[in-house]
XYZ file of C-alpha atoms in Angstrom:
179
model
C 149.023 -45.267 175.186
C 150.229 -41.667 175.197
C 148.034 -39.619 172.878
C 149.409 -36.148 173.477
C 147.149 -33.139 173.898
C 143.545 -33.741 172.852
C 140.626 -31.353 172.232
C 138.137 -30.996 175.103
C 135.393 -32.461 172.911
C 137.273 -35.796 172.850
C 137.810 -36.036 176.598
C 134.565 -37.828 177.583
C 135.374 -40.614 175.124
C 138.991 -40.828 176.263
C 138.054 -40.872 179.962
C 135.506 -43.634 179.280
C 138.221 -45.986 177.978
C 141.006 -44.935 180.359
C 142.037 -47.204 183.228
C 144.206 -44.646 185.018
C 145.471 -41.110 184.652
C 149.118 -40.108 184.372
C 149.970 -36.653 185.699
C 153.679 -36.185 185.134
C 155.681 -32.960 185.289
C 159.377 -32.210 185.459
C 161.002 -32.079 188.882
C 161.223 -28.264 188.955
C 160.499 -25.843 191.833
C 158.061 -24.034 189.528
C 155.669 -26.972 189.728
C 155.494 -27.133 193.551
C 152.446 -24.837 193.609
C 150.809 -26.149 190.424
C 147.676 -28.303 190.492
C 146.972 -29.552 186.948
C 143.256 -29.588 186.132
C 143.638 -33.187 184.950
C 143.779 -34.221 188.610
C 140.238 -32.968 189.190
C 138.983 -34.531 185.944
C 140.567 -37.859 186.923
C 138.916 -37.771 190.326
C 135.538 -36.803 188.893
C 135.740 -39.707 186.437
C 136.782 -42.167 189.196
C 140.146 -42.869 187.608
C 143.155 -43.624 189.810
C 146.056 -41.223 189.344
C 149.744 -41.908 188.942
C 151.244 -38.604 189.979
C 154.807 -37.532 189.307
C 154.532 -34.003 190.718
C 155.735 -32.629 194.066
C 154.124 -29.983 196.274
C 150.436 -29.092 196.315
C 149.472 -31.705 193.726
C 151.113 -34.452 195.749
C 149.424 -33.272 198.950
C 146.046 -33.284 197.183
C 146.435 -36.816 195.802
C 147.750 -38.130 199.122
C 144.967 -36.476 201.127
C 142.288 -37.783 198.780
C 143.843 -41.263 198.513
C 143.103 -41.016 194.783
C 146.318 -42.435 193.439
C 149.976 -43.297 193.661
C 152.598 -40.577 194.019
C 155.990 -41.227 192.482
C 159.265 -39.352 192.218
C 158.983 -36.971 189.240
C 160.976 -38.125 186.203
C 161.522 -41.639 187.616
C 160.928 -44.223 184.898
C 161.396 -47.080 187.373
C 158.759 -45.737 189.800
C 156.375 -45.016 186.921
C 156.712 -48.576 185.619
C 156.170 -50.009 189.127
C 153.042 -47.863 189.643
C 151.599 -48.913 186.278
C 152.256 -52.595 187.097
C 150.649 -52.190 190.535
C 147.464 -50.635 189.165
C 147.316 -53.130 186.302
C 147.509 -56.081 188.671
C 145.218 -54.783 191.447
C 141.648 -54.063 190.356
C 140.610 -53.487 193.978
C 143.208 -50.748 194.423
C 142.158 -49.117 191.131
C 138.521 -49.148 192.209
C 139.267 -47.880 195.758
C 141.455 -45.014 194.500
C 138.886 -44.066 191.869
C 136.063 -44.016 194.406
C 138.134 -42.106 196.956
C 139.003 -39.461 194.370
C 135.390 -39.100 193.246
C 134.141 -38.768 196.818
C 136.863 -36.254 197.686
C 136.270 -33.979 194.727
C 132.485 -34.128 195.192
C 132.832 -33.165 198.853
C 135.518 -30.486 198.586
C 135.454 -29.063 195.063
C 131.815 -28.992 193.989
C 131.325 -25.664 192.198
C 128.080 -24.890 194.019
C 129.715 -25.494 197.400
C 132.723 -23.360 196.445
C 130.474 -20.584 195.111
C 128.462 -20.570 198.338
C 131.649 -20.368 200.424
C 132.918 -17.521 198.270
C 129.655 -15.575 198.596
C 129.709 -16.071 202.375
C 133.283 -14.810 202.457
C 132.387 -11.730 200.409
C 129.352 -11.033 202.595
C 131.524 -11.266 205.701
C 134.081 -8.892 204.238
C 131.371 -6.466 203.143
C 129.955 -6.487 206.681
C 133.337 -5.275 207.941
C 132.825 -1.895 206.277
C 135.029 0.104 203.950
C 138.795 0.041 204.126
C 140.631 2.892 202.471
C 144.160 2.294 203.624
C 146.538 2.224 206.571
C 146.142 5.884 207.672
C 143.654 7.432 210.081
C 139.956 6.554 210.174
C 139.903 5.742 206.489
C 141.055 2.206 207.219
C 137.629 1.224 208.622
C 138.581 1.529 212.303
C 136.609 3.723 214.645
C 138.245 6.138 217.078
C 138.360 4.409 220.484
C 138.398 5.724 224.015
C 140.512 4.185 226.766
C 137.913 1.428 227.334
C 138.018 -0.003 223.786
C 134.682 1.504 222.806
C 133.824 3.542 219.719
C 133.563 7.286 220.086
C 129.772 6.853 220.130
C 130.018 4.336 223.020
C 128.859 1.244 221.075
C 130.919 -1.948 221.081
C 132.876 -2.301 217.844
C 131.842 -5.509 216.112
C 133.875 -4.921 212.974
C 136.951 -6.620 214.406
C 134.921 -9.690 215.265
C 133.298 -9.702 211.816
C 136.692 -9.297 210.147
C 138.133 -12.182 212.184
C 135.163 -14.334 211.188
C 135.670 -13.448 207.531
C 139.398 -14.221 207.803
C 138.588 -17.564 209.467
C 136.221 -18.446 206.611
C 138.912 -17.438 204.113
C 141.476 -19.605 205.891
C 139.020 -22.490 205.872
C 138.393 -21.989 202.153
C 142.158 -21.994 201.561
C 142.479 -25.412 203.180
C 140.750 -28.409 201.652
C 138.398 -26.248 199.612
C 141.125 -24.261 197.884
C 140.105 -23.286 194.397
C 141.933 -25.381 191.846
C 144.887 -23.852 190.066
C 145.965 -24.776 186.585
């Protein structure tokens, strides 16, 4: 049953009676970087996903093992995916559980907030950055031995690399969802 857009207040009731989630978008380059929020709701509610979207959404569903990815705009593949899920309760259950586990591990708001605060703290520890010219960019004047003009080892570079590494890590599996 395709109900069209529903108010948020109705969603708990709809999810409770839903056997699977359809996430279907046109096969357009615009949608390669889109991750519809319905994917996260489906995973949280342990519903398998039939996904007709390329790019980041497809990578997310494949990595999580939360559903079946089909060619966007393919009626034949959509029908086959619906028949497969309808006939295989074990696959529905396994995909639902995999999605729930994945979203709980990688997209819990408290975990993401903690990562974000750690990233900000790391960046703040790097000191001010005012631009690409002179000392205003947060770099100390160095002598020929790579030491600051006061002789102390410069730890800002190491702190900045650590902050960048945490940012890169956050961009991976823990990337904040995009709508």
